[in-house]
Tab-separated table of C-alpha atoms and ligand atoms in Angstrom:
chain	number	residue	atom	x	y	z
A	1	UNK	CA	10.080	22.628	-10.013
A	2	UNK	CA	10.988	20.101	-12.697
A	3	UNK	CA	13.816	22.347	-13.916
A	4	UNK	CA	15.130	22.737	-10.360
A	5	UNK	CA	15.036	18.968	-9.832
A	6	UNK	CA	16.698	18.192	-13.163
A	7	UNK	CA	19.330	20.957	-13.055
A	8	UNK	CA	20.146	21.247	-9.347
A	9	UNK	CA	18.925	18.221	-7.361
A	10	UNK	CA	19.776	15.489	-9.880
A	11	UNK	CA	23.406	16.475	-10.569
A	12	UNK	CA	24.069	16.872	-6.814
A	13	UNK	CA	22.654	13.416	-6.048
A	14	UNK	CA	24.497	11.774	-8.929
A	15	UNK	CA	27.821	13.031	-7.548
A	16	UNK	CA	27.260	10.830	-4.477
A	17	UNK	CA	27.897	7.083	-4.447
A	18	UNK	CA	25.246	4.538	-3.491
A	19	UNK	CA	26.786	4.287	-0.027
A	20	UNK	CA	26.810	8.051	0.480
A	21	UNK	CA	23.166	8.217	-0.542
A	22	UNK	CA	22.376	5.240	1.688
A	23	UNK	CA	23.950	7.032	4.672
A	24	UNK	CA	21.801	10.035	3.854
A	25	UNK	CA	18.674	7.873	4.141
A	26	UNK	CA	19.769	6.676	7.559
A	27	UNK	CA	20.287	10.253	8.724
A	28	UNK	CA	16.824	11.219	7.440
A	29	UNK	CA	15.294	8.314	9.365
A	30	UNK	CA	17.115	9.405	12.514
A	31	UNK	CA	15.905	12.991	12.082
A	32	UNK	CA	12.304	11.785	11.839
A	33	UNK	CA	12.648	9.491	14.853
A	34	UNK	CA	14.148	12.313	16.924
A	35	UNK	CA	11.066	14.481	16.306
A	36	UNK	CA	8.430	11.767	15.982
A	37	UNK	CA	6.229	13.132	18.795
A	38	UNK	CA	5.486	16.230	16.704
A	39	UNK	CA	4.183	13.899	14.024
A	40	UNK	CA	2.129	11.771	16.432
A	41	UNK	CA	0.334	14.943	17.534
A	42	UNK	CA	-0.739	15.647	13.962
A	43	UNK	CA	-1.480	11.976	13.335
A	44	UNK	CA	-4.485	12.128	15.683
A	45	UNK	CA	-6.038	14.799	13.474
A	46	UNK	CA	-6.215	12.247	10.641
A	47	UNK	CA	-8.460	10.081	12.856
A	48	UNK	CA	-5.704	7.543	13.468
A	49	UNK	CA	-4.789	6.039	16.851
A	50	UNK	CA	-1.211	6.030	18.140
A	51	UNK	CA	-0.874	2.401	17.033
A	52	UNK	CA	-2.038	3.362	13.533
A	53	UNK	CA	0.384	6.278	13.573
A	54	UNK	CA	3.231	3.946	14.497
A	55	UNK	CA	2.845	2.138	11.168
A	56	UNK	CA	2.896	5.440	9.317
A	57	UNK	CA	5.571	7.365	11.200
A	58	UNK	CA	7.970	4.794	12.643
A	59	UNK	CA	7.157	2.392	9.807
A	60	UNK	CA	8.172	5.176	7.417
A	61	UNK	CA	11.450	5.845	9.229
A	62	UNK	CA	12.035	2.070	9.364
A	63	UNK	CA	11.716	1.928	5.586
A	64	UNK	CA	14.473	4.554	5.281
A	65	UNK	CA	16.683	2.485	7.623
A	66	UNK	CA	15.974	-0.691	5.714
A	67	UNK	CA	16.825	0.829	2.311
A	68	UNK	CA	19.883	2.441	3.838
A	69	UNK	CA	21.249	-0.835	5.099
A	70	UNK	CA	20.373	-2.705	1.906
A	71	UNK	CA	22.087	0.043	-0.084
A	72	UNK	CA	25.275	-0.297	1.922
A	73	UNK	CA	25.176	-4.099	2.012
A	74	UNK	CA	24.081	-4.937	-1.490
A	75	UNK	CA	25.129	-2.022	-3.698
A	76	UNK	CA	28.685	-0.926	-4.503
A	77	UNK	CA	30.282	2.209	-3.062
A	78	UNK	CA	30.220	3.516	-6.624
A	79	UNK	CA	28.069	5.438	-9.079
A	80	UNK	CA	27.175	2.623	-11.439
A	81	UNK	CA	25.475	-0.701	-10.773
A	82	UNK	CA	26.472	-3.762	-12.790
A	83	UNK	CA	23.560	-5.792	-14.133
A	84	UNK	CA	24.601	-9.405	-14.470
A	85	UNK	CA	27.925	-10.825	-15.537
A	86	UNK	CA	30.200	-9.762	-18.337
A	87	UNK	CA	28.878	-11.120	-21.660
A	88	UNK	CA	31.683	-12.560	-23.792
A	89	UNK	CA	31.181	-11.405	-27.386
A	90	UNK	CA	34.405	-12.448	-29.064
A	91	UNK	CA	36.729	-15.423	-29.282
A	92	UNK	CA	39.774	-13.595	-27.930
A	93	UNK	CA	37.804	-11.856	-25.189
A	94	UNK	CA	38.886	-8.347	-26.228
A	95	UNK	CA	35.328	-7.401	-27.150
A	96	UNK	CA	32.775	-7.850	-24.355
A	97	UNK	CA	29.444	-6.470	-23.176
A	98	UNK	CA	28.265	-5.380	-19.749
A	99	UNK	CA	24.825	-4.141	-18.801
A	100	UNK	CA	24.857	-1.320	-16.258
A	101	UNK	CA	22.368	0.830	-14.402
A	102	UNK	CA	22.830	4.594	-14.141
A	103	UNK	CA	20.323	7.082	-12.675
A	104	UNK	CA	17.728	8.660	-14.938
A	105	UNK	CA	18.423	12.366	-15.358
A	106	UNK	CA	14.900	13.641	-14.845
A	107	UNK	CA	12.689	13.983	-11.787
A	108	UNK	CA	10.563	11.469	-9.934
A	109	UNK	CA	7.041	12.750	-9.343
A	110	UNK	CA	5.478	10.989	-6.367
A	111	UNK	CA	1.712	11.327	-6.070
A	112	UNK	CA	0.519	9.774	-2.831
A	113	UNK	CA	-2.753	8.640	-1.254
A	114	UNK	CA	-4.204	10.123	1.920
A	115	UNK	CA	-3.960	7.036	4.114
A	116	UNK	CA	-0.232	6.956	4.893
A	117	UNK	CA	0.955	10.575	4.804
A	118	UNK	CA	4.443	9.782	6.155
A	119	UNK	CA	5.172	6.179	5.140
A	120	UNK	CA	3.586	6.810	1.724
A	121	UNK	CA	6.134	9.569	1.104
A	122	UNK	CA	9.129	7.715	2.565
A	123	UNK	CA	8.568	4.320	0.919
A	124	UNK	CA	8.914	6.103	-2.431
A	125	UNK	CA	11.667	8.528	-1.452
A	126	UNK	CA	13.965	5.797	-0.100
A	127	UNK	CA	14.545	3.924	-3.377
A	128	UNK	CA	14.386	7.134	-5.435
A	129	UNK	CA	17.116	8.933	-3.495
A	130	UNK	CA	19.211	5.764	-3.255
A	131	UNK	CA	19.016	5.529	-7.038
A	132	UNK	CA	20.242	9.117	-7.318
A	133	UNK	CA	17.058	10.780	-8.538
A	134	UNK	CA	15.479	13.971	-7.184
A	135	UNK	CA	11.820	13.817	-6.228
A	136	UNK	CA	8.781	16.058	-6.217
A	137	UNK	CA	6.337	14.841	-3.581
A	138	UNK	CA	2.638	15.546	-3.968
A	139	UNK	CA	0.672	14.220	-0.971
A	140	UNK	CA	-3.104	13.847	-0.959
A	141	UNK	CA	-4.638	17.118	0.196
A	142	UNK	CA	-6.677	15.541	3.039
A	143	UNK	CA	-3.621	14.673	5.159
A	144	UNK	CA	-0.957	16.864	3.553
A	145	UNK	CA	-0.326	18.742	6.848
A	146	UNK	CA	1.251	15.602	8.280
A	147	UNK	CA	3.366	14.972	5.195
A	148	UNK	CA	4.462	18.617	5.287
A	149	UNK	CA	5.602	18.285	8.909
A	150	UNK	CA	7.693	15.184	8.109
A	151	UNK	CA	9.044	16.870	4.979
A	152	UNK	CA	10.035	19.945	7.008
A	153	UNK	CA	11.927	17.737	9.475
A	154	UNK	CA	13.906	16.237	6.587
A	155	UNK	CA	14.744	19.666	5.165
A	156	UNK	CA	15.723	21.029	8.574
A	157	UNK	CA	18.047	18.064	9.143
A	158	UNK	CA	20.287	19.594	6.461
A	159	UNK	CA	21.109	16.139	5.137
A	160	UNK	CA	19.815	16.539	1.592
A	161	UNK	CA	21.473	18.439	-1.234
A	162	UNK	CA	19.502	21.400	-2.599
A	163	UNK	CA	16.822	20.342	-5.054
A	164	UNK	CA	16.831	16.680	-3.971
A	165	UNK	CA	13.242	16.879	-2.734
A	166	UNK	CA	10.421	19.352	-3.291
A	167	UNK	CA	6.851	19.361	-2.005
A	168	UNK	CA	3.567	20.355	-3.611
A	169	UNK	CA	0.649	20.889	-1.261
A	170	UNK	CA	-2.505	21.289	-3.335
A	171	UNK	CA	-3.038	20.792	-7.047
A	172	UNK	CA	-0.222	20.094	-9.522
A	173	UNK	CA	-1.220	22.839	-11.980
A	174	UNK	CA	0.214	22.167	-15.435
A	175	UNK	CA	3.102	20.023	-14.157
A	176	UNK	CA	2.145	17.069	-16.347
A	177	UNK	CA	2.492	19.213	-19.489
A	178	UNK	CA	6.219	19.538	-18.735
A	179	UNK	CA	7.107	15.898	-18.056
A	180	UNK	CA	9.639	14.188	-20.268
A	181	UNK	CA	11.116	10.776	-21.020
A	182	UNK	CA	13.679	10.965	-18.202
A	183	UNK	CA	10.966	11.563	-15.592
A	184	UNK	CA	9.033	8.958	-13.614
A	185	UNK	CA	5.545	9.266	-12.169
A	186	UNK	CA	4.874	7.011	-9.213
A	187	UNK	CA	1.222	7.134	-8.202
A	188	UNK	CA	-0.775	5.697	-5.295
A	189	UNK	CA	-4.515	6.219	-5.065
A	190	UNK	CA	-7.700	5.322	-6.824
A	191	UNK	CA	-7.875	3.437	-10.109
A	192	UNK	CA	-9.875	6.262	-11.671
A	193	UNK	CA	-7.197	8.906	-10.987
A	194	UNK	CA	-4.481	6.472	-12.091
A	195	UNK	CA	-6.212	5.907	-15.395
A	196	UNK	CA	-6.687	9.623	-15.936
A	197	UNK	CA	-3.024	10.399	-15.275
A	198	UNK	CA	-1.497	7.472	-17.139
A	199	UNK	CA	-3.438	8.458	-20.239
A	200	UNK	CA	-2.355	12.116	-20.047
A	201	UNK	CA	-1.251	13.013	-23.609
A	202	UNK	CA	2.229	14.109	-22.477
A	203	UNK	CA	2.770	10.911	-20.463
A	204	UNK	CA	1.852	8.890	-23.570
A	205	UNK	CA	3.729	11.078	-26.091
A	206	UNK	CA	6.954	11.249	-24.094
A	207	UNK	CA	6.749	7.619	-22.819
A	208	UNK	CA	7.017	8.873	-19.256
A	209	UNK	CA	7.480	5.900	-16.955
A	210	UNK	CA	4.264	5.541	-14.964
A	211	UNK	CA	3.814	3.252	-11.966
A	212	UNK	CA	0.445	2.965	-10.224
A	213	UNK	CA	-0.579	1.363	-7.014
A	214	UNK	CA	-4.355	1.524	-6.976
A	215	UNK	CA	-7.573	-0.073	-5.670
A	216	UNK	CA	-6.921	-3.617	-4.593
A	217	UNK	CA	-9.573	-6.159	-3.573
A	218	UNK	CA	-7.227	-8.205	-1.394
A	219	UNK	CA	-8.329	-11.629	-0.246
A	220	UNK	CA	-7.644	-13.821	2.735
A	221	UNK	CA	-8.382	-17.523	2.438
A	222	UNK	CA	-9.081	-20.063	5.151
A	223	UNK	CA	-7.522	-23.350	4.025
A	224	UNK	CA	-9.648	-26.470	3.486
A	225	UNK	CA	-7.880	-28.124	6.444
A	226	UNK	CA	-8.481	-25.194	8.844
A	227	UNK	CA	-11.729	-26.278	10.497
A	228	UNK	CA	-13.151	-24.414	13.505
A	229	UNK	CA	-11.061	-25.338	16.528
A	230	UNK	CA	-7.737	-25.425	14.641
A	231	UNK	CA	-5.119	-22.740	15.352
A	232	UNK	CA	-5.314	-21.629	11.719
A	233	UNK	CA	-9.049	-20.907	12.038
A	234	UNK	CA	-8.459	-18.649	15.039
A	235	UNK	CA	-5.512	-16.941	13.344
A	236	UNK	CA	-7.636	-16.261	10.259
A	237	UNK	CA	-10.448	-14.692	12.289
A	238	UNK	CA	-7.991	-12.541	14.223
A	239	UNK	CA	-6.261	-11.373	11.053
A	240	UNK	CA	-9.461	-10.442	9.213
A	241	UNK	CA	-10.687	-8.453	12.230
A	242	UNK	CA	-7.305	-6.730	12.597
A	243	UNK	CA	-7.182	-5.790	8.938
A	244	UNK	CA	-10.693	-4.355	9.126
A	245	UNK	CA	-9.911	-2.113	12.094
A	246	UNK	CA	-6.259	-1.008	11.813
A	247	UNK	CA	-6.265	2.505	10.315
A	248	UNK	CA	-10.068	2.100	10.246
A	249	UNK	CA	-9.571	-0.189	7.259
A	250	UNK	CA	-8.032	2.584	5.148
A	251	UNK	CA	-5.164	0.407	4.005
A	252	UNK	CA	-4.320	-0.542	0.466
A	253	UNK	CA	-3.583	-4.097	1.631
A	254	UNK	CA	-6.658	-4.518	3.890
A	255	UNK	CA	-8.648	-7.739	3.517
A	256	UNK	CA	-11.786	-6.891	1.539
A	257	UNK	CA	-12.745	-10.475	0.671
A	258	UNK	CA	-12.472	-13.246	3.267
A	259	UNK	CA	-13.030	-16.726	1.819
A	260	UNK	CA	-13.741	-19.914	3.714
A	261	UNK	CA	-14.869	-23.461	2.882
A	262	UNK	CA	-18.684	-23.356	2.663
A	263	UNK	CA	-19.052	-25.664	5.693
A	264	UNK	CA	-17.067	-23.299	7.929
A	265	UNK	CA	-18.615	-19.996	6.843
A	266	UNK	CA	-21.201	-19.795	9.638
A	267	UNK	CA	-18.506	-20.387	12.238
A	268	UNK	CA	-16.319	-17.710	10.616
A	269	UNK	CA	-19.199	-15.241	10.676
A	270	UNK	CA	-19.955	-15.905	14.321
A	271	UNK	CA	-16.342	-15.656	15.475
A	272	UNK	CA	-15.686	-12.510	13.456
A	273	UNK	CA	-18.850	-10.784	14.609
A	274	UNK	CA	-17.913	-11.492	18.218
A	275	UNK	CA	-14.436	-10.083	17.765
A	276	UNK	CA	-15.614	-6.978	15.929
A	277	UNK	CA	-18.238	-6.275	18.578
A	278	UNK	CA	-15.367	-5.970	21.066
A	279	UNK	CA	-13.675	-3.186	19.080
A	280	UNK	CA	-14.249	0.151	20.771
A	281	UNK	CA	-14.645	2.913	18.201
A	282	UNK	CA	-13.913	6.430	19.416
A	283	UNK	CA	-11.416	9.190	20.146
A	284	UNK	CA	-8.101	8.149	18.581
A	285	UNK	CA	-6.227	9.710	21.531
A	286	UNK	CA	-7.940	7.512	24.135
A	287	UNK	CA	-5.955	4.481	25.343
A	288	UNK	CA	-8.901	2.087	25.200
A	289	UNK	CA	-9.897	3.011	21.655
A	290	UNK	CA	-9.545	0.092	19.265
A	291	UNK	CA	-10.406	2.037	16.131
A	292	UNK	CA	-10.399	5.767	15.419
A	293	UNK	CA	-12.205	7.741	12.730
A	294	UNK	CA	-11.976	7.776	8.967
A	295	UNK	CA	-9.905	10.542	7.487
A	296	UNK	CA	-12.853	12.790	6.639
A	297	UNK	CA	-16.627	12.949	6.494
A	298	UNK	CA	-16.511	12.647	2.728
A	299	UNK	CA	-14.439	9.468	3.026
A	300	UNK	CA	-17.006	8.073	5.470
A	301	UNK	CA	-19.810	8.926	3.061
A	302	UNK	CA	-17.883	7.268	0.250
A	303	UNK	CA	-17.536	4.075	2.310
A	304	UNK	CA	-21.252	4.099	3.181
A	305	UNK	CA	-22.066	4.462	-0.494
A	306	UNK	CA	-19.804	1.504	-1.392
A	307	UNK	CA	-21.479	-0.615	1.313
A	308	UNK	CA	-24.829	0.245	-0.260
A	309	UNK	CA	-23.467	-0.894	-3.646
A	310	UNK	CA	-22.407	-4.217	-2.139
A	311	UNK	CA	-25.834	-4.666	-0.558
A	312	UNK	CA	-27.546	-3.834	-3.830
A	313	UNK	CA	-25.445	-6.580	-5.428
A	314	UNK	CA	-26.766	-9.161	-2.970
A	315	UNK	CA	-24.298	-9.034	-0.049
A	316	UNK	CA	-25.913	-8.872	3.410
A	317	UNK	CA	-24.631	-7.005	6.439
A	318	UNK	CA	-24.076	-9.582	9.190
A	319	UNK	CA	-22.282	-7.383	11.715
A	320	UNK	CA	-22.073	-3.620	12.295
A	321	UNK	CA	-24.348	-0.777	11.311
A	322	UNK	CA	-23.065	1.751	8.776
A	323	UNK	CA	-25.630	4.340	9.829
A	324	UNK	CA	-25.015	4.058	13.597
A	325	UNK	CA	-24.566	7.330	15.482
A	326	UNK	CA	-21.043	8.708	15.697
A	327	UNK	CA	-19.492	8.269	19.196
A	328	UNK	CA	-18.324	11.899	18.969
A	329	UNK	CA	-20.740	14.327	17.357
A	330	UNK	CA	-19.621	15.468	13.934
A	331	UNK	CA	-16.802	12.904	13.726
A	332	UNK	CA	-16.114	10.675	10.717
A	333	UNK	CA	-16.623	7.459	12.691
A	334	UNK	CA	-17.974	4.210	11.312
A	335	UNK	CA	-18.364	0.889	13.090
A	336	UNK	CA	-16.691	-2.117	11.424
A	337	UNK	CA	-19.123	-3.600	8.898
A	338	UNK	CA	-18.995	-7.273	7.936
A	339	UNK	CA	-20.934	-8.403	4.883
A	340	UNK	CA	-21.665	-11.896	3.622
A	341	UNK	CA	-22.090	-12.969	0.002
A	342	UNK	CA	-23.404	-16.522	-0.223
A	343	UNK	CA	-23.024	-16.721	-3.979
A	344	UNK	CA	-19.856	-14.772	-4.759
A	345	UNK	CA	-19.987	-15.739	-8.442
A	346	UNK	CA	-23.322	-13.957	-8.800
A	347	UNK	CA	-22.107	-10.677	-7.312
A	348	UNK	CA	-19.352	-8.991	-9.277
A	349	UNK	CA	-19.463	-5.974	-6.930
A	350	UNK	CA	-17.860	-7.929	-4.077
A	351	UNK	CA	-14.801	-8.389	-6.305
A	352	UNK	CA	-14.802	-4.951	-7.921
A	353	UNK	CA	-15.991	-2.380	-5.375
A	354	UNK	CA	-13.467	-1.315	-2.746
A	355	UNK	CA	-14.998	0.316	0.330
A	356	UNK	CA	-11.881	2.077	1.656
A	357	UNK	CA	-12.801	1.723	5.318
A	358	UNK	CA	-13.526	-0.893	8.041
A	359	UNK	CA	-15.424	-3.188	5.702
A	360	UNK	CA	-14.961	-6.769	4.563
A	361	UNK	CA	-17.133	-9.415	2.878
A	362	UNK	CA	-17.047	-13.097	3.801
A	363	UNK	CA	-17.852	-15.639	1.106
A	364	UNK	CA	-17.811	-19.432	0.713
A	365	UNK	CA	-15.754	-21.521	-1.679
A	366	UNK	CA	-16.541	-25.049	-2.848
A	367	UNK	CA	-13.085	-26.554	-3.374
A	368	UNK	CA	-9.489	-25.517	-4.034
A	369	UNK	CA	-10.093	-24.643	-7.707
A	370	UNK	CA	-13.029	-22.470	-6.706
A	371	UNK	CA	-10.955	-20.729	-4.005
A	372	UNK	CA	-8.196	-19.985	-6.517
A	373	UNK	CA	-10.660	-18.702	-9.106
A	374	UNK	CA	-12.358	-16.458	-6.523
A	375	UNK	CA	-9.037	-15.036	-5.336
A	376	UNK	CA	-8.010	-14.344	-8.936
A	377	UNK	CA	-11.388	-12.732	-9.636
A	378	UNK	CA	-10.003	-9.696	-7.762
A	379	UNK	CA	-8.162	-9.138	-11.080
A	380	UNK	CA	-4.824	-8.611	-9.410
A	381	UNK	CA	-4.175	-7.458	-5.889
A	382	UNK	CA	-1.396	-6.307	-3.614
A	383	UNK	CA	-1.589	-8.915	-0.881
A	384	UNK	CA	-3.222	-12.260	-0.208
A	385	UNK	CA	-3.011	-14.438	2.877
A	386	UNK	CA	-3.728	-18.144	3.165
A	387	UNK	CA	-4.282	-19.828	6.505
A	388	UNK	CA	-3.381	-23.485	6.230
A	389	UNK	CA	-1.245	-26.093	7.939
A	390	UNK	CA	-1.202	-28.229	4.804
A	391	UNK	CA	1.847	-27.934	2.565
A	392	UNK	CA	-0.127	-29.462	-0.311
A	393	UNK	CA	-2.888	-26.871	-0.008
A	394	UNK	CA	-0.316	-24.052	0.111
A	395	UNK	CA	1.521	-25.377	-2.963
A	396	UNK	CA	-1.668	-25.830	-4.994
A	397	UNK	CA	-3.054	-22.459	-4.011
A	398	UNK	CA	0.112	-20.496	-4.711
A	399	UNK	CA	0.661	-22.260	-8.018
A	400	UNK	CA	-2.851	-21.249	-9.100
A	401	UNK	CA	-3.012	-17.704	-7.736
A	402	UNK	CA	0.531	-16.256	-7.631
A	403	UNK	CA	0.269	-14.644	-11.065
A	404	UNK	CA	-2.549	-12.425	-9.775
A	405	UNK	CA	-0.996	-11.305	-6.515
A	406	UNK	CA	1.880	-9.058	-5.466
A	407	UNK	CA	2.636	-10.668	-2.109
A	408	UNK	CA	1.318	-13.980	-0.804
A	409	UNK	CA	1.551	-14.847	2.829
A	410	UNK	CA	1.009	-18.358	4.172
A	411	UNK	CA	0.269	-18.459	7.885
A	412	UNK	CA	-0.011	-21.418	10.187
A	413	UNK	CA	0.568	-22.310	13.824
A	414	UNK	CA	4.357	-22.441	13.364
A	415	UNK	CA	5.053	-18.989	11.885
A	416	UNK	CA	2.193	-16.889	13.230
A	417	UNK	CA	4.045	-15.537	16.234
A	418	UNK	CA	6.854	-14.101	14.143
A	419	UNK	CA	4.703	-13.099	11.175
A	420	UNK	CA	4.211	-9.392	10.532
A	421	UNK	CA	0.694	-10.147	9.307
A	422	UNK	CA	-1.325	-9.845	6.135
A	423	UNK	CA	-1.236	-6.103	5.704
A	424	UNK	CA	2.315	-4.956	6.419
A	425	UNK	CA	4.291	-4.015	3.371
A	426	UNK	CA	7.898	-4.964	4.078
A	427	UNK	CA	10.648	-2.785	2.656
A	428	UNK	CA	12.791	-5.797	1.751
A	429	UNK	CA	9.976	-7.406	-0.232
A	430	UNK	CA	8.271	-6.171	-3.348
A	431	UNK	CA	5.207	-4.052	-2.562
A	432	UNK	CA	2.909	-3.878	-5.516
A	433	UNK	CA	1.085	-6.236	-7.736
A	434	UNK	CA	-0.727	-6.698	-10.964
A	435	UNK	CA	-2.979	-3.652	-11.157
A	436	UNK	CA	-6.630	-3.942	-10.240
A	437	UNK	CA	-7.790	-3.818	-13.806
A	438	UNK	CA	-11.394	-4.604	-12.959
A	439	UNK	CA	-11.829	-1.337	-11.121
A	440	UNK	CA	-10.147	0.638	-13.875
A	441	UNK	CA	-12.276	-1.076	-16.475
A	442	UNK	CA	-15.419	-0.400	-14.516
A	443	UNK	CA	-14.501	3.248	-14.166
A	444	UNK	CA	-13.695	3.534	-17.851
A	445	UNK	CA	-17.084	2.032	-18.682
A	446	UNK	CA	-18.928	4.465	-16.444
A	447	UNK	CA	-16.885	7.402	-17.759
A	448	UNK	CA	-17.764	6.395	-21.329
B	501	NAP	P1	-7.190	9.738	-5.246
B	501	NAP	O1	-8.371	10.617	-5.153
B	501	NAP	O2	-7.004	8.938	-6.478
B	501	NAP	O3	-5.925	10.653	-5.003
B	501	NAP	C1	-4.628	10.108	-4.990
B	501	NAP	C2	-3.646	11.205	-5.228
B	501	NAP	O4	-3.809	11.703	-6.568
B	501	NAP	C3	-3.817	12.408	-4.316
B	501	NAP	O5	-2.554	12.915	-3.987
B	501	NAP	C4	-4.593	13.392	-5.173
B	501	NAP	O6	-4.418	14.710	-4.773
B	501	NAP	C5	-3.930	13.128	-6.493
B	501	NAP	N1	-4.659	13.598	-7.649
B	501	NAP	C6	-5.996	13.546	-7.875
B	501	NAP	N2	-6.284	14.078	-9.077
B	501	NAP	C7	-5.110	14.472	-9.621
B	501	NAP	C8	-4.748	15.108	-10.837
B	501	NAP	N3	-5.656	15.414	-11.757
B	501	NAP	N4	-3.444	15.384	-11.044
B	501	NAP	C9	-2.509	15.063	-10.140
B	501	NAP	N5	-2.792	14.478	-8.963
B	501	NAP	C10	-4.076	14.171	-8.706
B	501	NAP	O7	-7.099	8.754	-4.059
B	501	NAP	P2	-7.235	9.088	-2.472
B	501	NAP	O8	-8.332	10.063	-2.221
B	501	NAP	O9	-5.928	9.415	-1.893
B	501	NAP	O10	-7.704	7.696	-2.026
B	501	NAP	C11	-8.959	7.317	-2.486
B	501	NAP	C12	-8.918	5.927	-2.983
B	501	NAP	O11	-7.623	5.474	-3.395
B	501	NAP	C13	-9.324	4.991	-1.913
B	501	NAP	O12	-10.721	5.022	-1.746
B	501	NAP	C14	-8.739	3.698	-2.428
B	501	NAP	O13	-9.660	3.092	-3.277
B	501	NAP	C15	-7.521	4.095	-3.209
B	501	NAP	N6	-6.263	3.816	-2.514
B	501	NAP	C16	-5.538	2.766	-2.947
B	501	NAP	C17	-4.324	2.491	-2.368
B	501	NAP	C18	-3.504	1.363	-2.870
B	501	NAP	O14	-2.340	1.368	-2.622
B	501	NAP	N7	-4.045	0.405	-3.543
B	501	NAP	C19	-3.854	3.283	-1.335
B	501	NAP	C20	-4.617	4.354	-0.920
B	501	NAP	C21	-5.803	4.622	-1.554
B	501	NAP	P3	-5.590	15.506	-4.009
B	501	NAP	O15	-5.797	14.805	-2.717
B	501	NAP	O16	-5.016	16.873	-3.842
B	501	NAP	O17	-6.787	15.429	-4.896
């Protein structure tokens, strides 16, 4: 597969200009949109509702459109991208320097998580193909049937040159033994798998570029000014509940830690519990279902186990029952579970353990410095949201916490209507962040 990508797919893609490749992305997005109902049918089998599927399927196609238009607007109709201005190196100006970008001549290996089988593939393919690199896509086995269907649509569209994309369903065999310095591995999934793969001897020996998006203990913070009764308080409660229930909380950006001034924590708990109680959990196909099932029974068991770890570390369940009966016998359903940690500095688990499901922990902070320190205790996360109507609070918070977060979102009464919310990765913004080193460290310690 690597040989086919390097010798057939790569050269064919490199013959095209950025604009030609960008037009290809648009055509792929159109092909997916034209057959999206086939994908929605399979989406239900992952436990996801139609609304959840919209993020994955149409969100994925939207990412292709977005990269396509950026490619045509911001990149030249050429094969090489200039990096910065000409650097004068001589008095007479006959000798100059220019940095340029050209495509790597290897393959991009995309290893994806189970939670976004379509978007997860397309958010990586869009920049890869635009850059002129062929890709090998390896979806997570649990939802690979949906990735395969979207992949098949792209192949059948006839838009891509031979060898531009290939798919592995199942294990990767000895693929890693054949990687080289022109290849890139782009991984999404758990910190433990990331660590295992990034320390593969061939990846280290050949300096294979390795990018990982892994466990992330994202936080949302209620500003010190956002007392109960303010619009920001209500927006915060709504956002935390939404993030817990969309995709049954199986989102890399979901809010795992919700922080509020100590005086407001009881009110936050009450409002959140009321909202969560109104979420109907059940058949993802039913119109009145607010939250579907987790992707599999083993994922549900994993989430239950992580909840138990949080409880053992002192957090208390204040809403939801992880052992409640499934609304459909044999299904991987779980009601949203809200925990509360009154002394978040005494419980490292609430900052290190990621229950990848409809679970969040509320915790108090004492003052702005404490809120910043708690947010940063996540050891680097993909997304953080701050609910405040105070410009001073926003400035202080961002100044103190930006280095630890990939994307920071400030929400107040003026921008909430147009905001896409805490958890939506936006193709025009960077999606990623300083890796969740705590989780990796913890895993390494337990492996040792
Ligand atoms: P995972 O078990 O780490 O698997 C991620 C991907 O790596 C899958 O495609 C998996 O394939 C593959 N993989 C596993 N072992 C491999 C190996 N030795 N060589 C090559 N590929 C290998 O993660 P997951 O099951 O998809 O998700 C579980 C956890 O990932 C979640 O609980 C959550 O903590 C985290 N997650 C994080 C994000 C994020 O963006 N931060 C997103 C999603 C998930 P198989 O499925 O075939 O094993």
